[in-house]
PDB file of C-alpha atoms in Angstrom:
ATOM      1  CA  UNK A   1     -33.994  -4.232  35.052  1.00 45.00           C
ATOM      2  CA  UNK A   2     -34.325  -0.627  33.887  1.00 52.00           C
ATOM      3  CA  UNK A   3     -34.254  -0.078  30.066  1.00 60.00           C
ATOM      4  CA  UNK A   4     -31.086   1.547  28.796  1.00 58.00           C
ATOM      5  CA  UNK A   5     -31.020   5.224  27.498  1.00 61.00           C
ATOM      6  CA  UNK A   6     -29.611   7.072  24.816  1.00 59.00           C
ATOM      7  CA  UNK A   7     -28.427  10.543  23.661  1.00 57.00           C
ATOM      8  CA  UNK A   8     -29.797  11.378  20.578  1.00 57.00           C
ATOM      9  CA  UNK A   9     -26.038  10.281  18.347  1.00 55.00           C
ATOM     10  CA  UNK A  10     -26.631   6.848  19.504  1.00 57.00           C
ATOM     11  CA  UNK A  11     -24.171   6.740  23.019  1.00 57.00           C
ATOM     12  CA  UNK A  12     -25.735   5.370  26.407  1.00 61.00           C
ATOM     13  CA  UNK A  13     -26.922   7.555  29.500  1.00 64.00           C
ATOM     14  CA  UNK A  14     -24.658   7.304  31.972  1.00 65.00           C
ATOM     15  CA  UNK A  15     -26.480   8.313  35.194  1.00 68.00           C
ATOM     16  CA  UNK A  16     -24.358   9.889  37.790  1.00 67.00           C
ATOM     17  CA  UNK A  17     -24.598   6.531  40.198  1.00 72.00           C
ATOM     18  CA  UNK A  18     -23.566   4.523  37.920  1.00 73.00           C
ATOM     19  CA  UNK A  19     -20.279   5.919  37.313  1.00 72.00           C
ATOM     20  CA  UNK A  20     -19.823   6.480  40.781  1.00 75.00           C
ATOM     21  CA  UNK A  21     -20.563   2.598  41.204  1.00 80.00           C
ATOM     22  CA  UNK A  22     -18.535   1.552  38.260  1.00 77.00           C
ATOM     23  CA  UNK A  23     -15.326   3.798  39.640  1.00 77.00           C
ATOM     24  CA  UNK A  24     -15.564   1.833  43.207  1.00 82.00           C
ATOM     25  CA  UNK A  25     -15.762  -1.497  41.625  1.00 83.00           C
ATOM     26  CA  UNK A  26     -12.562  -0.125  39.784  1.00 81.00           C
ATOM     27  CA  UNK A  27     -10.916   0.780  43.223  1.00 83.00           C
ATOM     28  CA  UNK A  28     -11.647  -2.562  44.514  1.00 83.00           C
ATOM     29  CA  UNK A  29     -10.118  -4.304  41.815  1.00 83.00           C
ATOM     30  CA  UNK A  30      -6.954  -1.881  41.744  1.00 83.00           C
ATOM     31  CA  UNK A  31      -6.543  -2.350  45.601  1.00 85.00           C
ATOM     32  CA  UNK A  32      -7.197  -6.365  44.877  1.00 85.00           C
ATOM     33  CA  UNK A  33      -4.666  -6.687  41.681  1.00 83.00           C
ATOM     34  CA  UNK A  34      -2.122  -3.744  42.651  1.00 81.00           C
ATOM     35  CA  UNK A  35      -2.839  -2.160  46.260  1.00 84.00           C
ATOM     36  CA  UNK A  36       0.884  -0.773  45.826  1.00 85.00           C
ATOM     37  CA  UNK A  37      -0.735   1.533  43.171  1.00 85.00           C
ATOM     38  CA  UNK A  38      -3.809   2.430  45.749  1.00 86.00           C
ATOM     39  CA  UNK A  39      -1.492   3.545  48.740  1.00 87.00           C
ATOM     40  CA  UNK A  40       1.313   5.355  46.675  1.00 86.00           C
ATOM     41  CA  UNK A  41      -1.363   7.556  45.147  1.00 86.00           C
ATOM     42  CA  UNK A  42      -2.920   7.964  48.517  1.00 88.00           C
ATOM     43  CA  UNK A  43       0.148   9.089  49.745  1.00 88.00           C
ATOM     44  CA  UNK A  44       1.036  10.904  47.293  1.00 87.00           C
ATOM     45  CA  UNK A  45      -2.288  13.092  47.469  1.00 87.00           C
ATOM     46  CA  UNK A  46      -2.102  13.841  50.959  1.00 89.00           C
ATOM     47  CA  UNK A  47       1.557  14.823  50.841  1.00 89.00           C
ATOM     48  CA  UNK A  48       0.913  17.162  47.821  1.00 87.00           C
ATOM     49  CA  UNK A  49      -2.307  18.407  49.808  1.00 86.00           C
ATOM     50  CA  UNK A  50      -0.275  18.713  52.800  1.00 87.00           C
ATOM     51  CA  UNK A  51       2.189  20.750  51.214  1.00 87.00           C
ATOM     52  CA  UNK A  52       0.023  23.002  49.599  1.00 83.00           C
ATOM     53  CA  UNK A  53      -1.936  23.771  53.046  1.00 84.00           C
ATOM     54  CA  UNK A  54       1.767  24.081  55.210  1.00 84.00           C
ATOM     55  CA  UNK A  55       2.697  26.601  52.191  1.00 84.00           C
ATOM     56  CA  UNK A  56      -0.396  28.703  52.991  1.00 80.00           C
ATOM     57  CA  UNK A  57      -0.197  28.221  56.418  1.00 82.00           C
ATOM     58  CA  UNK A  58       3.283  29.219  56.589  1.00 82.00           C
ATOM     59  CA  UNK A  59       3.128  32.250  54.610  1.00 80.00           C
ATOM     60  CA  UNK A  60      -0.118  33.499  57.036  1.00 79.00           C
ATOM     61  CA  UNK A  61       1.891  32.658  60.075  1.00 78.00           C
ATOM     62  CA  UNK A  62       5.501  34.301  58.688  1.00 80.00           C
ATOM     63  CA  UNK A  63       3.259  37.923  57.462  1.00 78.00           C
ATOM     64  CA  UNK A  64       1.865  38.024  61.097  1.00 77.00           C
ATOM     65  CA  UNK A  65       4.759  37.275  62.552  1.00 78.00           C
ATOM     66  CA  UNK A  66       6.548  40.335  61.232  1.00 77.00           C
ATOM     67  CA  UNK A  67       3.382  42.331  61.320  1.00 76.00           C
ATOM     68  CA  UNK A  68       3.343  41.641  65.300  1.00 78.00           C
ATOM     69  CA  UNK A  69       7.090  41.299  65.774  1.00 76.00           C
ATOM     70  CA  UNK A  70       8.228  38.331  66.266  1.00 75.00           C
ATOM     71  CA  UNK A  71      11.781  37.355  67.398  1.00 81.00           C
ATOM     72  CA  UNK A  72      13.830  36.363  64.688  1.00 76.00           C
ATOM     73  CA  UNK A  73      15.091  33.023  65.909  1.00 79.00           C
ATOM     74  CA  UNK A  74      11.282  32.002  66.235  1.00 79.00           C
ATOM     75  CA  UNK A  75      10.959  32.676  62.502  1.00 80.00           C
ATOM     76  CA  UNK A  76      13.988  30.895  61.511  1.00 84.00           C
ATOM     77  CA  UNK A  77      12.470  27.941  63.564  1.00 84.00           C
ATOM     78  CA  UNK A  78       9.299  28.134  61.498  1.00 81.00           C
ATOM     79  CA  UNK A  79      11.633  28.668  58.337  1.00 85.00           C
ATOM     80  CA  UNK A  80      13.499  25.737  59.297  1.00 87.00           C
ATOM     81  CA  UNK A  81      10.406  23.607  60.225  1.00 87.00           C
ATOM     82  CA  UNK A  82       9.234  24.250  56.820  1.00 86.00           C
ATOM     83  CA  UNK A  83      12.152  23.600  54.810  1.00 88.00           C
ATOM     84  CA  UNK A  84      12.493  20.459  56.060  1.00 89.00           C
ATOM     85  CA  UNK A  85       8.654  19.341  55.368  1.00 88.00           C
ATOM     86  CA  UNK A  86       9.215  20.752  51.487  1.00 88.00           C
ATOM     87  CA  UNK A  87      12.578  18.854  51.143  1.00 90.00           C
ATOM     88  CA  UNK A  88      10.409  15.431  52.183  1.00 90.00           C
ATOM     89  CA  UNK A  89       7.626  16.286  50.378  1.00 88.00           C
ATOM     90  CA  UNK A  90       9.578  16.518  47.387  1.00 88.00           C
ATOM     91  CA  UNK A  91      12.110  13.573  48.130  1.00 90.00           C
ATOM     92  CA  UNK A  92       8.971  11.391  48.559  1.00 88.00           C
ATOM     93  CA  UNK A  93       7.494  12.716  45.227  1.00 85.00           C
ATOM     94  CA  UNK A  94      10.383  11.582  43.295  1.00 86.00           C
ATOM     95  CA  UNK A  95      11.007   8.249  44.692  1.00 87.00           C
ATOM     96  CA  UNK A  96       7.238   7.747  44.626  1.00 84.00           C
ATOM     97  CA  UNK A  97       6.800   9.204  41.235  1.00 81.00           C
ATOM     98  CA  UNK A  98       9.832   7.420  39.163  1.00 84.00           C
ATOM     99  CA  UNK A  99      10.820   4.258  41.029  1.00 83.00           C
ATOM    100  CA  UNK A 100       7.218   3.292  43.038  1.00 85.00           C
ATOM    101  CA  UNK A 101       4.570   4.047  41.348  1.00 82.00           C
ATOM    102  CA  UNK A 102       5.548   3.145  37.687  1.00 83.00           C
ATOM    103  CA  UNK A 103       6.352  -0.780  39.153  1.00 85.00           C
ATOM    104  CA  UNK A 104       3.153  -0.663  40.970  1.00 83.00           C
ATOM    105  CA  UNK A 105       0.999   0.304  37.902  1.00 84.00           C
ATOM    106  CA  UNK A 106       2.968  -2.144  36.004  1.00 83.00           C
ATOM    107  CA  UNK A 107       1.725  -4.832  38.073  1.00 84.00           C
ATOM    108  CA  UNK A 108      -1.779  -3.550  37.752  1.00 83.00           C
ATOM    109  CA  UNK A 109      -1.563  -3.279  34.458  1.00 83.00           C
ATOM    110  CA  UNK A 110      -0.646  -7.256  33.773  1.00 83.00           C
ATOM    111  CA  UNK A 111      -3.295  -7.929  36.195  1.00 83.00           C
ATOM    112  CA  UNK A 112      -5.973  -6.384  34.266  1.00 81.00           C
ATOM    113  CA  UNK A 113      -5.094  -7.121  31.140  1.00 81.00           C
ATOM    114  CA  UNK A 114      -4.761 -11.089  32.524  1.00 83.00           C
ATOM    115  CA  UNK A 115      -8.261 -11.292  33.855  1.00 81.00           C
ATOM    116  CA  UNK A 116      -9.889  -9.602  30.231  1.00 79.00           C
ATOM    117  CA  UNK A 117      -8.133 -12.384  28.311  1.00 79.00           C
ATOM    118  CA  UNK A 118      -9.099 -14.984  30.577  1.00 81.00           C
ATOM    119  CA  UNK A 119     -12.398 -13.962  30.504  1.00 77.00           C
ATOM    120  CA  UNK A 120     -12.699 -14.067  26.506  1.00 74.00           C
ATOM    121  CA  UNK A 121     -11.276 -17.526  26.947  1.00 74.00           C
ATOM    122  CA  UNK A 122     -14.242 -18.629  28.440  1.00 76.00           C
ATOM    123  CA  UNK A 123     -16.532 -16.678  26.167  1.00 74.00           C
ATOM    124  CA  UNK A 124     -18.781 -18.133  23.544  1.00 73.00           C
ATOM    125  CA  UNK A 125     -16.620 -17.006  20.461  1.00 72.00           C
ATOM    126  CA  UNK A 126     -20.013 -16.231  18.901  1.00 72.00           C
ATOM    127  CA  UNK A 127     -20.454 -13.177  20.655  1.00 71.00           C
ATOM    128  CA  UNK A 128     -17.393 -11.447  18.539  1.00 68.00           C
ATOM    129  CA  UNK A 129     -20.230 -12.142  15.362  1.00 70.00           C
ATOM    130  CA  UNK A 130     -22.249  -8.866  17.393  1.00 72.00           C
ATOM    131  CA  UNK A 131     -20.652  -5.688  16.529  1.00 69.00           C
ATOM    132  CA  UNK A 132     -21.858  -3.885  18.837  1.00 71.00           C
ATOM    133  CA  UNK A 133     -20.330  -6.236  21.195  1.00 73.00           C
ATOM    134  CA  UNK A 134     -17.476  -6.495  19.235  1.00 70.00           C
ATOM    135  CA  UNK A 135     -16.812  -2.315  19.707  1.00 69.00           C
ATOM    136  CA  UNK A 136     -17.551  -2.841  23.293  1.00 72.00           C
ATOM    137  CA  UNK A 137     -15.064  -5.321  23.652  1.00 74.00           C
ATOM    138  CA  UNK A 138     -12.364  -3.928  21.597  1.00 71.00           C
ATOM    139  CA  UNK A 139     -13.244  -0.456  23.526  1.00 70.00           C
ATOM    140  CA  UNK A 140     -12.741  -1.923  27.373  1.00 73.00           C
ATOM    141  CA  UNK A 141      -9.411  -3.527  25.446  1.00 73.00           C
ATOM    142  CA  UNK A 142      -7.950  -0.335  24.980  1.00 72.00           C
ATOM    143  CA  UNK A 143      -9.340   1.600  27.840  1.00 73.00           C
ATOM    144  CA  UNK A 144      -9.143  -0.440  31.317  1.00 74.00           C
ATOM    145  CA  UNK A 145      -5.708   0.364  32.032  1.00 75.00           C
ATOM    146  CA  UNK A 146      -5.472   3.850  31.149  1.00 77.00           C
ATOM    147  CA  UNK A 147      -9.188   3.940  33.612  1.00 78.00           C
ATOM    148  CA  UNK A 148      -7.920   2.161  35.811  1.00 80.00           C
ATOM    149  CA  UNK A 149      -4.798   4.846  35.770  1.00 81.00           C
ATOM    150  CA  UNK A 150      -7.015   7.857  35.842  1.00 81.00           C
ATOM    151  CA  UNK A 151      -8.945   6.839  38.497  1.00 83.00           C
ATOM    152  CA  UNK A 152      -6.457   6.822  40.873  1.00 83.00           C
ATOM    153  CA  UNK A 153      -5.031   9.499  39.330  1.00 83.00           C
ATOM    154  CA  UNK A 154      -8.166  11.238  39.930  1.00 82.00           C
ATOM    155  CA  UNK A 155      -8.145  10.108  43.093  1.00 83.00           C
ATOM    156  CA  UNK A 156      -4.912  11.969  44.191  1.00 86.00           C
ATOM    157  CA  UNK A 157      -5.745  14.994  42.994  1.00 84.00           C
ATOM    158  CA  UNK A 158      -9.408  15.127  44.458  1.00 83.00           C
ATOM    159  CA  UNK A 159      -7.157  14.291  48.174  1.00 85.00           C
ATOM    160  CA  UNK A 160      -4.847  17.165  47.383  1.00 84.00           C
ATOM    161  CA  UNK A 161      -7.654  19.474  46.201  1.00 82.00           C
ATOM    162  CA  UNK A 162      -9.499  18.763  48.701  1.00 83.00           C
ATOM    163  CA  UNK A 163      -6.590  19.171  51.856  1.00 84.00           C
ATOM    164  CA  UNK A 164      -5.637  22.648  49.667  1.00 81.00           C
ATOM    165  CA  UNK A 165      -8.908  23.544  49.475  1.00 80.00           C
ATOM    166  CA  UNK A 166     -10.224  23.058  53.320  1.00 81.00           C
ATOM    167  CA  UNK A 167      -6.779  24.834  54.505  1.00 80.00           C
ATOM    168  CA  UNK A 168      -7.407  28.206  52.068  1.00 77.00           C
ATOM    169  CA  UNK A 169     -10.983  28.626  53.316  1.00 78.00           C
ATOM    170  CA  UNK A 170      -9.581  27.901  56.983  1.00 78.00           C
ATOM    171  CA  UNK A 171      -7.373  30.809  56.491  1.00 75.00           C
ATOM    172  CA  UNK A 172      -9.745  33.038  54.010  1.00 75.00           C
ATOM    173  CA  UNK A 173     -12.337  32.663  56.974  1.00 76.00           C
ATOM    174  CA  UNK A 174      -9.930  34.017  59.527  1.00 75.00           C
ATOM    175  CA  UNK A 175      -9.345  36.957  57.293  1.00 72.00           C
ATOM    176  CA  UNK A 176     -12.401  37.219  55.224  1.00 71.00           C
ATOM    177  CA  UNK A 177     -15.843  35.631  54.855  1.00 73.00           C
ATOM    178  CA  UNK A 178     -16.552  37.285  51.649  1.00 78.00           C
ATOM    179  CA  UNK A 179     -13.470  36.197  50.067  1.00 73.00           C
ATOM    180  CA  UNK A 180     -13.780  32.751  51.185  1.00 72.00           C
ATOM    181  CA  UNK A 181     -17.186  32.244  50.379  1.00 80.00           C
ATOM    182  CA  UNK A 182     -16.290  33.518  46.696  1.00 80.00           C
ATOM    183  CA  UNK A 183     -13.644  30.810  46.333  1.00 75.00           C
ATOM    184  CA  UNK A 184     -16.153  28.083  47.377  1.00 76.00           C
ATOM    185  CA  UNK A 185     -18.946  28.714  44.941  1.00 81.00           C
ATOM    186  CA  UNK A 186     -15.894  28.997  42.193  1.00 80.00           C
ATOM    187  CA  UNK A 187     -14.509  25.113  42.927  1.00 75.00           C
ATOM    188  CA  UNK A 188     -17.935  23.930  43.220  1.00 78.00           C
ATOM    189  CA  UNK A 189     -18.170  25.602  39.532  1.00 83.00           C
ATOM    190  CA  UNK A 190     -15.420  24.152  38.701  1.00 79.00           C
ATOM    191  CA  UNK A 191     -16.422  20.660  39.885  1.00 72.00           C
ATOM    192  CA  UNK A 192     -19.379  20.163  37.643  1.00 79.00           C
ATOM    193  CA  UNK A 193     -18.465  22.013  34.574  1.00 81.00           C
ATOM    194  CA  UNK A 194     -14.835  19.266  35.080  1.00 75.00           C
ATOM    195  CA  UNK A 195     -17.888  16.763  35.378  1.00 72.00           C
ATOM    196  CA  UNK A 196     -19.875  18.084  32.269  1.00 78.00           C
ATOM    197  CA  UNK A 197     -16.721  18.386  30.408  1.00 79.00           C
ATOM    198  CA  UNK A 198     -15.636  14.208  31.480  1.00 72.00           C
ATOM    199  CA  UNK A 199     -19.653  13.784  30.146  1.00 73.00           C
ATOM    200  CA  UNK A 200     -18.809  14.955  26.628  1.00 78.00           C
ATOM    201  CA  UNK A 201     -15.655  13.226  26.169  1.00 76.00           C
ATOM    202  CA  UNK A 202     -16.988   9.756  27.003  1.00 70.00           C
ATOM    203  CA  UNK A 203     -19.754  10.273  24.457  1.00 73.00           C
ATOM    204  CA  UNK A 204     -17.126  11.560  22.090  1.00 76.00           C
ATOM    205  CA  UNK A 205     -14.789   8.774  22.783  1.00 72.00           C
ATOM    206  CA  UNK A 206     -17.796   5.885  22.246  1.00 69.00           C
ATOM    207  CA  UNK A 207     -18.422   7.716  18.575  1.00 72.00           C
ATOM    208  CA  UNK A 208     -15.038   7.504  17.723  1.00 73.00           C
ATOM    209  CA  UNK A 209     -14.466   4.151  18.631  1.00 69.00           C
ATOM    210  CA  UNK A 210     -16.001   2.525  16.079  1.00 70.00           C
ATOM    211  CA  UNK A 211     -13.999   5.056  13.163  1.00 75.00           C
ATOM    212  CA  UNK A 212     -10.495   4.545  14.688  1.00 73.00           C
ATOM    213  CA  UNK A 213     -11.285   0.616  14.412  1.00 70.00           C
ATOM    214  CA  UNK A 214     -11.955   1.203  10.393  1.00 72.00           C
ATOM    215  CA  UNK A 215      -9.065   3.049  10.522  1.00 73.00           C
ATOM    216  CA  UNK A 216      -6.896   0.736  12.233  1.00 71.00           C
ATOM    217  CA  UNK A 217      -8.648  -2.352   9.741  1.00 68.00           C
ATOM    218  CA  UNK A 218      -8.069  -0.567   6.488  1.00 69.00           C
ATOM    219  CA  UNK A 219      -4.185   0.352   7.559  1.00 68.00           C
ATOM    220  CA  UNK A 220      -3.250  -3.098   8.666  1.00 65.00           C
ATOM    221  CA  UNK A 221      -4.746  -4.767   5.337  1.00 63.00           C
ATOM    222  CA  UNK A 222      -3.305  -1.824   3.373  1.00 63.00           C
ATOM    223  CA  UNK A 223      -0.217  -3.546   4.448  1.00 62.00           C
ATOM    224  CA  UNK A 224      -0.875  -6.691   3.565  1.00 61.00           C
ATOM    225  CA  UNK A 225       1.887  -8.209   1.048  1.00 61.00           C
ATOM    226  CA  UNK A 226      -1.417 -10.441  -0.521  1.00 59.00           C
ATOM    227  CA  UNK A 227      -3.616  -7.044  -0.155  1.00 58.00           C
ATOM    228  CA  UNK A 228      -1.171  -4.305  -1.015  1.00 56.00           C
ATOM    229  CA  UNK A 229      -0.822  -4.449  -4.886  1.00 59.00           C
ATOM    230  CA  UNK A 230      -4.726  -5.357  -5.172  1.00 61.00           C
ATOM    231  CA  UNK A 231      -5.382  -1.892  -2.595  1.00 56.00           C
ATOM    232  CA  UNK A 232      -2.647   0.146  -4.346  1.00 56.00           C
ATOM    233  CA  UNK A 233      -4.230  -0.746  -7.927  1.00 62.00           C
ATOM    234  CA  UNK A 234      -7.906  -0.324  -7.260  1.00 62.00           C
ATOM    235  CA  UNK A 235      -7.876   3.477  -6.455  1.00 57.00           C
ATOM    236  CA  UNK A 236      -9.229   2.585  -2.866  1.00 54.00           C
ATOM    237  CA  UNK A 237     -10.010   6.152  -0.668  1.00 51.00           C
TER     238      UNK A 237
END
């Protein structure tokens, strides 16, 4: 097994791989617990990307139509067409948005949540006597769900970023190469300094983790009724 690395405050390496590994395993166990949660945000990113391409597409197709002359009643077919596919798309975001997916993360939530508990129950309670495995418990505690969320999350907007972004070079390249190959190089920019940027705020969030527990300790024995008087008295900072 390959030694772990560290930065130089103390967080692991993550190599690229790894992550990519670790977010799979997370899509397998969201489509295991939840697969409601995996298709509505499926959907829901190819709608959106849909949506965004049919926008572009339309707006091409309605500027050459006048450009070339086009009948009217054509155009008011492509209008119509249109409409209709915007008045789904949003219908769909709605229902998918405030009824669908909210139940279905629900669900996936519990799930989680019921296989980390089970799993300390079968845990030799002298583990919790590590801290460091202590702060890597406590830290998966308080972060699986909202992963497990983001992934997904993440998931739908990388399918309607990528639909959007396949249809605008489709059209820049019909109009201009230049152009096209200028937005390109900018979302593959974009990509890793998104990436970099995810980089930093794990490392930030693994330093911090440790501090908010202290902080969490201190203001639940602050409150204490045995503790309070004692704290209050003793000119604690």
């Amino acid at each position: 097994m390959a030694k772990q690395k560290y930065h130089a405050d103390g967080t692991p390496k993550q190599p690229l791989f790894v992550i990519l590994r670790n977010n799979l395993r997370m899509v397998g166990k969201i489509i295991r617990y939840s697969p409601h949660v995996f298709v509505s945000n499926v959907l829901g990113g190819v709608i959106a990307g849909l949506r965004s391409a049919a926008s572009a597409w339309f707006t091409v197709a309605l500027l050459n139509g006048l450009d070339v002359g086009t009948p009217l009643s054509e155009l008011l077919w492509y209008i119509g067409i249109y409409a209709a596919f915007l008045v789904f798309a949003r219908l769909f975001g709605k229902v998918n948005g405030f009824l669908y997916e909210p139940w279905a993360k629900q669900k996936l939530d519990v799930s989680l949540n019921r296989e980390l508990f089970d799993h300390v129950h079968h845990m030799d309670e002298a583990c919790f006597d590590d801290p460091e495995f202590y702060d890597d418990y406590v830290y998966s505690l308080n972060r699986t769900c909202g992963e497990a969320d983001n992934i997904v999350s993440d998931l739908k907007s990388l399918l309607e970023a990528g639909i959007s972004f396949f249809s605008v070079i489709g059209i820049m390249l019909t109009l201009d190469w230049v152009v096209a190959l200028v937005i390109a190089v900018l979302s593959v920019l974009t990509v890793i300094c998104c990436s970099l940027n995810n980089r930093l705020w794990y490392r930030q969030s693994l330093a911090y983790n440790r501090c908010w527990r202290l902080f969490d300790y201190i203001s639940r024995v602050f409150r204490l009724p045995d503790r309070a008087k004692e704290l209050r008295t003793s000119h604690v900072s």
